[in-house]
Structure formats: C-alpha cells, structure tokens
Coordinates of C-alpha atoms in Angstrom, one line a residue:
M1 CA 13.4 179.0 -225.4
P2 CA 12.4 179.5 -222.1
A3 CA 10.2 182.5 -221.3
M4 CA 11.9 185.6 -220.0
H5 CA 11.6 186.4 -216.5
P6 CA 8.5 188.0 -215.7
H7 CA 10.4 191.0 -213.8
I8 CA 12.4 191.5 -216.8
Q9 CA 9.5 192.0 -218.9
K10 CA 7.7 194.2 -216.5
L11 CA 11.0 196.6 -216.5
L12 CA 10.8 196.4 -220.4
K13 CA 7.0 197.3 -220.4
C14 CA 7.7 200.0 -217.9
I15 CA 10.5 201.6 -220.0
E16 CA 8.0 201.5 -223.1
L17 CA 5.4 203.3 -221.0
E18 CA 7.8 205.7 -220.1
E19 CA 8.8 206.4 -223.6
K20 CA 5.0 206.5 -224.7
E21 CA 4.6 209.3 -221.8
E22 CA 7.4 211.1 -222.8
A23 CA 6.6 211.5 -226.6
N24 CA 3.2 212.6 -225.7
R25 CA 4.3 215.3 -223.0
Y26 CA 7.0 216.8 -224.8
K27 CA 5.4 217.2 -228.1
L28 CA 4.8 220.6 -229.4
D29 CA 1.9 220.9 -231.6
Q30 CA -1.8 222.4 -232.0
Q31 CA -3.1 220.3 -229.1
H32 CA 0.2 220.9 -227.0
S33 CA 1.1 224.8 -227.3
L34 CA 4.6 226.2 -226.3
K35 CA 2.4 227.9 -223.3
Q36 CA 1.4 224.6 -222.0
L37 CA 5.1 223.4 -222.1
K38 CA 6.3 226.1 -220.3
N39 CA 3.4 225.9 -217.7
E40 CA 4.4 222.4 -217.3
G41 CA 8.2 223.2 -216.8
L42 CA 9.0 221.2 -220.0
A43 CA 10.1 224.2 -222.0
L44 CA 12.2 227.2 -221.3
H45 CA 11.5 230.0 -223.3
P46 CA 12.8 232.5 -224.7
I47 CA 16.6 231.8 -224.1
I48 CA 19.2 234.6 -224.7
V49 CA 22.4 233.1 -225.9
T50 CA 25.3 234.5 -224.2
R51 CA 28.0 232.5 -225.8
K52 CA 28.7 229.8 -228.7
S53 CA 31.9 227.4 -228.9
F54 CA 32.9 224.4 -230.0
G55 CA 33.0 222.1 -227.2
Y56 CA 35.6 218.8 -226.1
A57 CA 34.5 216.7 -229.3
D58 CA 34.0 219.4 -231.4
Y59 CA 30.1 219.9 -231.0
P60 CA 28.6 223.2 -230.9
E61 CA 27.6 224.4 -227.3
I62 CA 25.7 227.1 -226.4
S63 CA 25.6 229.2 -223.3
F64 CA 22.0 231.0 -222.2
K65 CA 20.2 232.7 -219.9
L66 CA 16.9 233.4 -219.0
Q67 CA 14.8 236.3 -217.9
F68 CA 13.9 234.7 -214.6
P69 CA 14.8 231.4 -213.0
P70 CA 12.4 228.7 -214.4
E71 CA 10.2 225.9 -212.7
A72 CA 13.0 223.7 -214.1
S73 CA 13.2 220.6 -212.0
L74 CA 12.8 218.3 -215.2
F75 CA 16.0 219.8 -216.7
R76 CA 18.5 217.9 -214.9
D77 CA 22.0 217.4 -216.3
G78 CA 22.4 215.4 -219.1
A79 CA 18.4 215.6 -220.2
A80 CA 17.7 215.2 -223.8
I81 CA 16.5 218.2 -225.4
E82 CA 15.4 220.3 -228.7
C83 CA 16.6 223.6 -229.6
F84 CA 13.5 225.2 -231.4
I85 CA 12.1 228.4 -233.2
A86 CA 8.9 228.6 -234.8
G87 CA 8.9 227.9 -238.7
E88 CA 12.3 225.9 -238.3
D89 CA 13.3 222.1 -237.7
P90 CA 14.3 221.6 -234.2
V91 CA 17.7 220.5 -233.6
K92 CA 18.5 217.6 -231.0
G93 CA 20.9 218.2 -228.2
V94 CA 21.7 217.5 -224.4
L95 CA 21.3 219.5 -221.6
L96 CA 24.9 220.3 -220.0
N97 CA 23.5 222.2 -217.0
L98 CA 21.2 224.6 -215.8
D99 CA 21.8 226.8 -212.5
G100 CA 19.2 229.3 -211.9
K101 CA 19.2 231.3 -214.8
N102 CA 22.0 230.3 -216.7
G103 CA 22.4 227.1 -218.6
E104 CA 24.4 225.5 -221.2
F105 CA 23.5 222.7 -223.8
R106 CA 25.5 221.0 -226.8
L107 CA 23.9 220.1 -230.0
F108 CA 24.1 216.8 -232.1
A109 CA 24.5 218.9 -235.6
P110 CA 27.2 220.1 -237.9
D111 CA 26.8 223.5 -236.7
F112 CA 25.0 226.2 -235.0
P113 CA 21.7 226.7 -236.7
D114 CA 21.5 230.1 -238.4
W115 CA 18.5 231.1 -236.3
I116 CA 20.1 230.7 -232.9
E117 CA 20.3 234.2 -231.9
E118 CA 17.2 235.5 -233.3
D119 CA 14.1 236.2 -231.1
G120 CA 12.0 233.5 -229.9
V121 CA 14.6 230.5 -229.8
G122 CA 13.7 228.1 -226.9
I123 CA 14.7 224.7 -225.5
K124 CA 12.2 222.0 -224.6
L125 CA 12.6 218.3 -223.3
A126 CA 12.7 215.6 -225.7
P127 CA 12.5 211.6 -225.3
D128 CA 15.9 210.2 -224.1
S129 CA 15.7 207.8 -226.8
R130 CA 19.5 206.6 -226.5
T131 CA 19.2 206.1 -222.9
T132 CA 16.4 203.9 -223.0
G133 CA 17.9 202.1 -225.9
I134 CA 20.9 201.1 -223.7
M135 CA 18.3 200.1 -221.0
K136 CA 16.4 198.0 -223.1
K137 CA 19.4 196.2 -224.8
V138 CA 20.8 195.2 -221.2
L139 CA 17.5 193.6 -220.0
N140 CA 17.3 191.7 -223.0
E141 CA 20.9 190.4 -222.7
L142 CA 20.5 190.0 -219.1
E143 CA 20.0 186.2 -218.8
N144 CA 22.8 185.3 -220.9
N145 CA 25.0 186.4 -218.3
K146 CA 24.8 183.6 -215.4
A147 CA 26.5 185.1 -212.6
L148 CA 24.5 188.4 -212.9
F149 CA 21.1 186.5 -213.7
R150 CA 21.7 184.5 -210.3
L151 CA 21.8 188.1 -208.5
F152 CA 18.6 189.3 -210.3
E153 CA 16.9 186.1 -209.2
Q154 CA 18.0 186.3 -205.9
L155 CA 16.4 189.8 -205.6
H156 CA 13.3 189.3 -207.3
D157 CA 12.2 186.0 -206.5
G158 CA 13.3 185.8 -202.8
T159 CA 15.3 182.7 -203.6
G160 CA 18.5 184.3 -202.1
N161 CA 19.2 183.7 -198.6
V162 CA 19.5 187.7 -197.8
V163 CA 21.6 187.8 -194.6
E164 CA 21.0 190.9 -192.8
K165 CA 23.6 191.3 -190.3
Q166 CA 24.8 194.6 -188.8
A167 CA 28.9 194.0 -189.5
D168 CA 30.8 193.5 -186.4
L169 CA 34.2 195.1 -186.5
I170 CA 36.0 192.4 -187.9
H171 CA 39.4 193.2 -186.7
N172 CA 39.6 195.2 -183.4
N173 CA 43.0 196.4 -184.7
F174 CA 41.4 197.5 -188.0
D175 CA 43.3 200.2 -189.3
F176 CA 41.3 203.3 -190.1
S177 CA 42.9 205.8 -192.2
N178 CA 40.1 208.5 -191.0
K179 CA 40.2 208.4 -187.1
K180 CA 37.4 210.3 -186.7
L181 CA 34.6 207.7 -187.8
N182 CA 32.1 206.7 -185.3
K183 CA 30.9 203.3 -184.5
S184 CA 28.0 203.5 -187.0
Q185 CA 30.6 204.7 -189.5
Q186 CA 33.1 202.1 -188.8
Q187 CA 30.7 199.1 -189.3
P188 CA 29.7 199.9 -192.6
V189 CA 33.3 199.9 -193.9
A190 CA 34.0 196.7 -192.0
A191 CA 31.0 195.1 -193.9
I192 CA 32.3 196.3 -197.4
M193 CA 35.6 194.8 -196.4
G194 CA 34.0 191.6 -195.8
N195 CA 33.6 190.6 -199.4
S196 CA 29.9 189.8 -199.8
P197 CA 28.4 190.0 -203.3
L198 CA 25.9 192.8 -202.5
T199 CA 26.2 195.1 -199.7
I200 CA 23.6 197.6 -198.6
V201 CA 24.5 200.7 -196.8
H202 CA 21.7 202.9 -195.5
G203 CA 22.6 206.4 -194.2
P204 CA 20.0 209.4 -193.8
P205 CA 21.4 212.8 -194.5
G206 CA 24.2 214.3 -192.3
T207 CA 25.0 210.8 -190.9
G208 CA 28.5 211.0 -192.9
K209 CA 27.6 208.5 -195.5
T210 CA 30.0 210.0 -198.4
T211 CA 33.0 209.9 -195.5
T212 CA 32.4 206.2 -194.8
L213 CA 32.3 205.3 -198.4
A214 CA 35.6 207.3 -199.0
E215 CA 37.1 205.4 -196.3
S216 CA 35.8 202.0 -197.9
I217 CA 37.1 203.1 -201.2
F218 CA 40.5 204.2 -199.9
Q219 CA 41.0 200.6 -197.9
L220 CA 39.9 198.9 -200.8
V221 CA 42.2 200.4 -203.4
K222 CA 45.1 200.1 -200.3
G223 CA 44.5 196.4 -200.9
G224 CA 45.2 196.6 -204.5
E225 CA 41.6 196.7 -205.8
K226 CA 40.3 198.6 -208.7
V227 CA 36.8 200.2 -208.0
L228 CA 34.0 201.8 -210.0
V229 CA 32.1 204.6 -208.2
A230 CA 28.4 205.6 -210.0
A231 CA 25.8 208.3 -208.8
P232 CA 22.5 209.0 -210.7
S233 CA 23.6 212.7 -211.1
N234 CA 26.8 214.4 -212.1
T235 CA 26.6 216.5 -208.8
A236 CA 26.6 213.3 -206.9
V237 CA 29.5 211.9 -209.0
D238 CA 31.4 215.0 -208.3
N239 CA 30.7 215.0 -204.6
I240 CA 32.1 211.6 -204.2
S241 CA 35.2 212.4 -206.6
K242 CA 36.2 215.2 -204.3
A243 CA 36.1 213.2 -201.0
L244 CA 38.3 210.6 -202.9
L245 CA 40.6 213.2 -204.0
K246 CA 41.1 214.6 -200.5
K247 CA 41.8 211.3 -199.6
G248 CA 44.6 211.2 -201.9
I249 CA 43.2 208.5 -204.3
K250 CA 43.9 208.6 -208.1
L251 CA 40.5 208.9 -210.0
L252 CA 39.3 209.2 -213.2
R253 CA 36.0 210.8 -213.9
V254 CA 34.3 210.3 -217.1
G255 CA 31.2 211.4 -218.8
N256 CA 29.6 214.6 -219.1
T257 CA 32.5 217.1 -217.5
S258 CA 31.3 220.3 -219.1
K259 CA 30.3 221.6 -215.6
T260 CA 32.4 219.3 -213.4
D261 CA 33.7 220.8 -210.1
P262 CA 36.7 222.9 -210.7
E263 CA 38.6 220.7 -208.1
V264 CA 37.4 217.4 -210.0
F265 CA 38.4 218.7 -213.7
P266 CA 42.0 218.1 -213.6
H267 CA 40.9 214.4 -213.2
T268 CA 38.6 214.2 -216.4
P269 CA 40.1 213.1 -219.6
E270 CA 40.0 216.3 -221.0
G271 CA 41.8 218.1 -217.7
K272 CA 44.7 215.1 -217.8
L273 CA 44.8 215.6 -221.6
S274 CA 45.1 219.2 -221.6
T275 CA 48.9 219.2 -221.4
S276 CA 49.5 216.4 -224.0
N277 CA 50.4 216.0 -227.4
A278 CA 47.4 215.0 -228.4
L279 CA 45.7 218.1 -227.2
K280 CA 48.1 219.8 -229.8
E281 CA 46.7 217.7 -232.8
I282 CA 43.2 218.1 -231.6
K283 CA 43.8 221.8 -231.9
Q284 CA 45.1 221.7 -235.3
L285 CA 42.0 219.6 -236.4
K286 CA 39.5 221.9 -235.0
I287 CA 41.3 225.0 -236.8
R288 CA 40.6 222.8 -239.8
A289 CA 37.4 222.3 -239.1
E290 CA 36.5 225.7 -238.4
E291 CA 37.8 226.5 -241.8
F292 CA 35.8 224.3 -243.7
R293 CA 32.5 225.1 -241.4
R294 CA 33.3 228.8 -242.7
M295 CA 33.0 227.8 -246.0
A296 CA 30.0 226.1 -245.6
L297 CA 28.4 229.0 -244.0
K298 CA 28.9 231.2 -246.9
Y299 CA 25.9 229.5 -248.5
K300 CA 23.3 231.1 -246.7
R301 CA 19.7 229.3 -246.1
N302 CA 17.8 230.3 -249.3
F303 CA 20.0 229.0 -252.0
G304 CA 19.8 226.7 -254.9
K305 CA 20.4 223.1 -255.6
A306 CA 24.4 223.6 -256.3
E307 CA 24.9 225.6 -253.4
R308 CA 23.2 223.1 -251.1
E309 CA 25.2 220.1 -252.4
Q310 CA 28.4 222.2 -251.8
R311 CA 27.5 223.3 -248.3
N312 CA 26.5 219.9 -247.4
L313 CA 29.6 218.3 -249.1
L314 CA 31.5 220.9 -246.8
F315 CA 29.6 219.8 -243.7
K316 CA 30.6 216.4 -244.4
V317 CA 34.3 217.1 -244.1
V318 CA 33.6 218.8 -240.9
K319 CA 31.7 215.7 -239.7
N320 CA 35.0 213.3 -240.8
I321 CA 37.3 215.7 -238.9
R322 CA 35.2 215.4 -235.7
T323 CA 35.3 211.4 -236.1
E324 CA 38.9 211.8 -236.4
I325 CA 39.0 213.8 -233.0
K326 CA 37.0 211.2 -231.4
K327 CA 39.5 208.6 -232.3
I328 CA 42.5 210.5 -231.0
Q329 CA 40.6 211.2 -227.7
A330 CA 39.7 207.5 -227.4
Y331 CA 43.0 206.4 -228.1
N332 CA 44.7 208.8 -225.6
E333 CA 41.8 208.0 -222.9
E334 CA 42.2 204.5 -223.2
K335 CA 45.9 204.8 -221.4
L336 CA 44.2 206.5 -218.4
F337 CA 41.9 204.0 -217.3
T338 CA 44.5 202.5 -215.3
E339 CA 43.7 204.7 -212.4
A340 CA 42.5 202.8 -209.6
V341 CA 39.1 204.3 -209.3
I342 CA 36.7 205.4 -212.2
A343 CA 33.9 207.4 -211.4
G344 CA 30.8 208.6 -213.3
T345 CA 27.1 208.3 -214.0
P346 CA 25.7 204.9 -214.9
V347 CA 25.4 206.0 -218.7
G348 CA 28.8 208.1 -218.5
L349 CA 30.5 204.4 -217.1
Y350 CA 28.5 202.7 -219.8
D351 CA 29.7 205.0 -222.6
A352 CA 33.2 204.7 -221.1
G353 CA 33.8 201.4 -223.3
I354 CA 35.3 199.8 -219.9
N355 CA 33.8 196.3 -220.1
N356 CA 37.1 195.0 -221.2
L357 CA 38.6 195.7 -218.1
H358 CA 38.6 194.0 -215.0
F359 CA 37.0 195.8 -211.6
N360 CA 36.6 194.5 -208.1
S361 CA 33.9 196.6 -206.6
L362 CA 31.0 198.7 -208.0
F363 CA 29.8 201.6 -205.5
I364 CA 26.5 203.3 -206.4
D365 CA 25.9 206.3 -204.3
E366 CA 22.3 208.0 -203.8
A367 CA 21.3 204.7 -205.2
G368 CA 17.5 205.3 -204.0
Q369 CA 17.6 207.8 -206.9
C370 CA 18.5 205.4 -209.6
I371 CA 15.9 203.6 -211.8
E372 CA 16.7 199.8 -211.6
P373 CA 17.3 199.1 -215.4
L374 CA 20.1 201.8 -215.0
A375 CA 21.7 199.9 -212.4
W376 CA 21.9 196.5 -214.4
C377 CA 23.4 198.8 -217.1
I378 CA 26.7 198.8 -214.8
F379 CA 26.5 195.8 -212.5
P380 CA 28.1 193.7 -215.2
L381 CA 31.4 195.5 -214.9
A382 CA 32.3 194.5 -211.3
E383 CA 32.5 191.2 -209.1
R384 CA 30.8 192.8 -205.8
I385 CA 28.1 195.6 -205.7
I386 CA 27.6 198.4 -202.9
L387 CA 24.5 200.2 -203.0
A388 CA 24.2 203.1 -200.6
G389 CA 21.4 205.8 -200.1
D390 CA 18.4 206.7 -198.2
H391 CA 15.3 205.2 -199.4
W392 CA 13.6 208.1 -197.7
Q393 CA 15.3 210.5 -200.3
L394 CA 13.4 212.0 -203.5
P395 CA 13.0 208.6 -205.6
P396 CA 14.1 208.7 -209.2
T397 CA 11.8 211.0 -211.7
V398 CA 8.9 208.7 -213.4
L399 CA 6.7 210.6 -215.6
S400 CA 4.2 207.6 -216.1
N401 CA 1.7 206.9 -213.7
E402 CA 1.1 203.4 -215.2
A403 CA 5.0 202.9 -214.8
A404 CA 5.0 204.2 -211.1
Q405 CA 2.1 201.9 -210.3
L406 CA 4.4 198.9 -211.5
G407 CA 7.1 199.8 -209.2
F408 CA 9.5 201.6 -211.5
N409 CA 9.8 204.5 -209.1

C-alpha cells in the first residue's frame, strides 16, 4: 500500500497536537484552578440561569447571564463545553451563542442536572472531539476520492498549472441582475461563471464581497445549478444567507439555528416545518417525553438501588422518544433539500446528510478563517469550489503553537 501523502500526514499530526493542547488547557484539576481558567478566558463562572427549555431536538437548553461581560473570544458559537459545579460530574454540551453578558447552551443529557440553578455553576470549554473525529475520518479517506485527491495534489505539490488570470468580462452584454456592481465586482462574477474547478475571490472589508458572491450565486441558480454555501461561523452564514434571500433565492439554512437571524429563521428546517403536521406529531411526543421526565425526577439524587433503576428506566424511555423525534425531523427535512441553495457551517453541511445529493458549486465565504481539514470535509459535496475571503483578516483560532508553526493556522 503506498504511503500516505506527506501533507495529509502533517494535517493529521496538527489535529492531534491541537487535541492534546485542548485537553491540557481546558482541564480543571489541582494544577489548573478555576481562577486560572477564568483568567485565560476558558471558563465563564458563575452563571445565572435565566431560562430552561427543551430545544428543537428535545435536548435541555439553558439561557444564562453573567454579572459582567467576559473575556470570551474563545467561546464561539458551536464550541464544545462542559457545565460544572464543584463536587459533581460535569455535563457535556455545546455553546449555542454568547452575546455580551447573555448566552445559551445545550446539554447532551436526558435532563437538566439537579444542581443547575444552585450557586457556583459555570461552563468551561472542552475538547471538541466530535469535529476532530470528522476531520480525521475525512483526511484518512481523502486519497480514495480520485478527483478530489488530484485537486489536493495540485494545491500541495505545485503540480497544478494554477492559472492566475483576471477574468475578462466574458460577454459585454452579460446581464447582471445588480446594475450597481462596479468593474472589480463584475470581474469575479464573470470568473465564477467561467466554470473553473477552483476560483479564488479576494476582497478586503468594504469592497462588496458579499454583494458580489450573491450576484454570482443568483446567476448560477438562474442557470439551473444547485449551490452550497458555507462559512466558518454561523454569523457569516446568516450574513450571506440574508443577501441571497434579498435576491429572491430559495434557500435552506441548516445547522445550529438556535440564534439564527430572525430574517433567516423561516428558511431553517425548524422554521419551514413550523406549520406542518410533522410539528404537531413532534409536539405530542415532546409532551409524552415531559411526562416520563417528570416521573423520573420524582426520584431525587440520594436514593437507593431500586429507585435509581426506576429513574434510569424512565430516562431510557425519554431517550427513545427523543430518537423518534429526530427520525420524524430527518424524514421531513429531507424533502426540504430540493431548495436551490443550502447554507451552513462546514460541520452543519457535513451533518446535514446531503452527500447523496448532487451540487454543482460550493462557495466558502470568509475562507481565510476556515482551517484546511474542515474545508476538505465539504469539498467532496460539489463539482467546483469558490473560495472567497481576505487573507489579511483574522486567521482561524489554533491553540497549539507547534501546530501553528506547521502552518495549521
């Protein structure tokens, strides 16, 4: 069996270094106190719970506020977290959003922990083993995808004849729907229409990159293409989604939609299903889950073996109902993927289960903030790729210095 491509090996090594660094840095132990974690911007503590509810897939969701705005640049939407209190096992979850002093997270648990509203509850960042697992799997399989691996080699071995060319306006009579585009905005649109397997659009802030991309996508959809749109953050996905909706493009916004822009929410699976029969069925199931959950919660923390078994049994029923809800959602969401454009973060698109569908073009906006393996997770989904961004803007967050030195950032 031929040896793995050296650059794939390097990326896998970087992911491992990053995992190790996360595990060391986020650990709460004797050597690493809560105070240190807070000082390093890795923990928010104490939090004040303002609201508890069960979200779209029936997971416990918690809204909270902080006494003062934190130093929390690492607490990005979708970050893996653990909710903790001294003396109890922490509960894994995901940060849905953090805006100033207010935030929201989802717990991967049958219910809210009994201690959730006690004093001294906090959340801290945790290693995101799910995303790193996806990236490793994709990289390990990359060489089996011949067309994709050819592109990989061209980019990393310099074997590709990378043609740098300013696109000439292909047709002088090209019919732009946005008549306000200037020449430097019209050129990328023409280049994208030129059907090259890889197009890079560079636009510093304020040059109208989103407007240019929206025009390009409009033209492709008008020509009958199916298009995927990705960006590394939910905010960036919403930003380009709004520009597409303004142009009347039919769009489905997938992924973490808990804090989706109100303008975009009706175009999420949850928003689109909100008037359907499926939702009525889901509501009934949620009521049943709630009943079993209440029964389970009658058994308090300090109880005997028989009660514990009874409680676990009831929570098992809740888990089964939750699986049933997910099945109904997945079945109904599948019908929504007929929209011309599907938008989400790389992990959101990967999770959407759309690899059996055919897409002509994939756009990645703010591409400079996306670490490379995440891009390879979604490159296989489309025939051609358009990367847009500004290499002078913020690079992706990489914690391991060693990985950064290897070019992971």
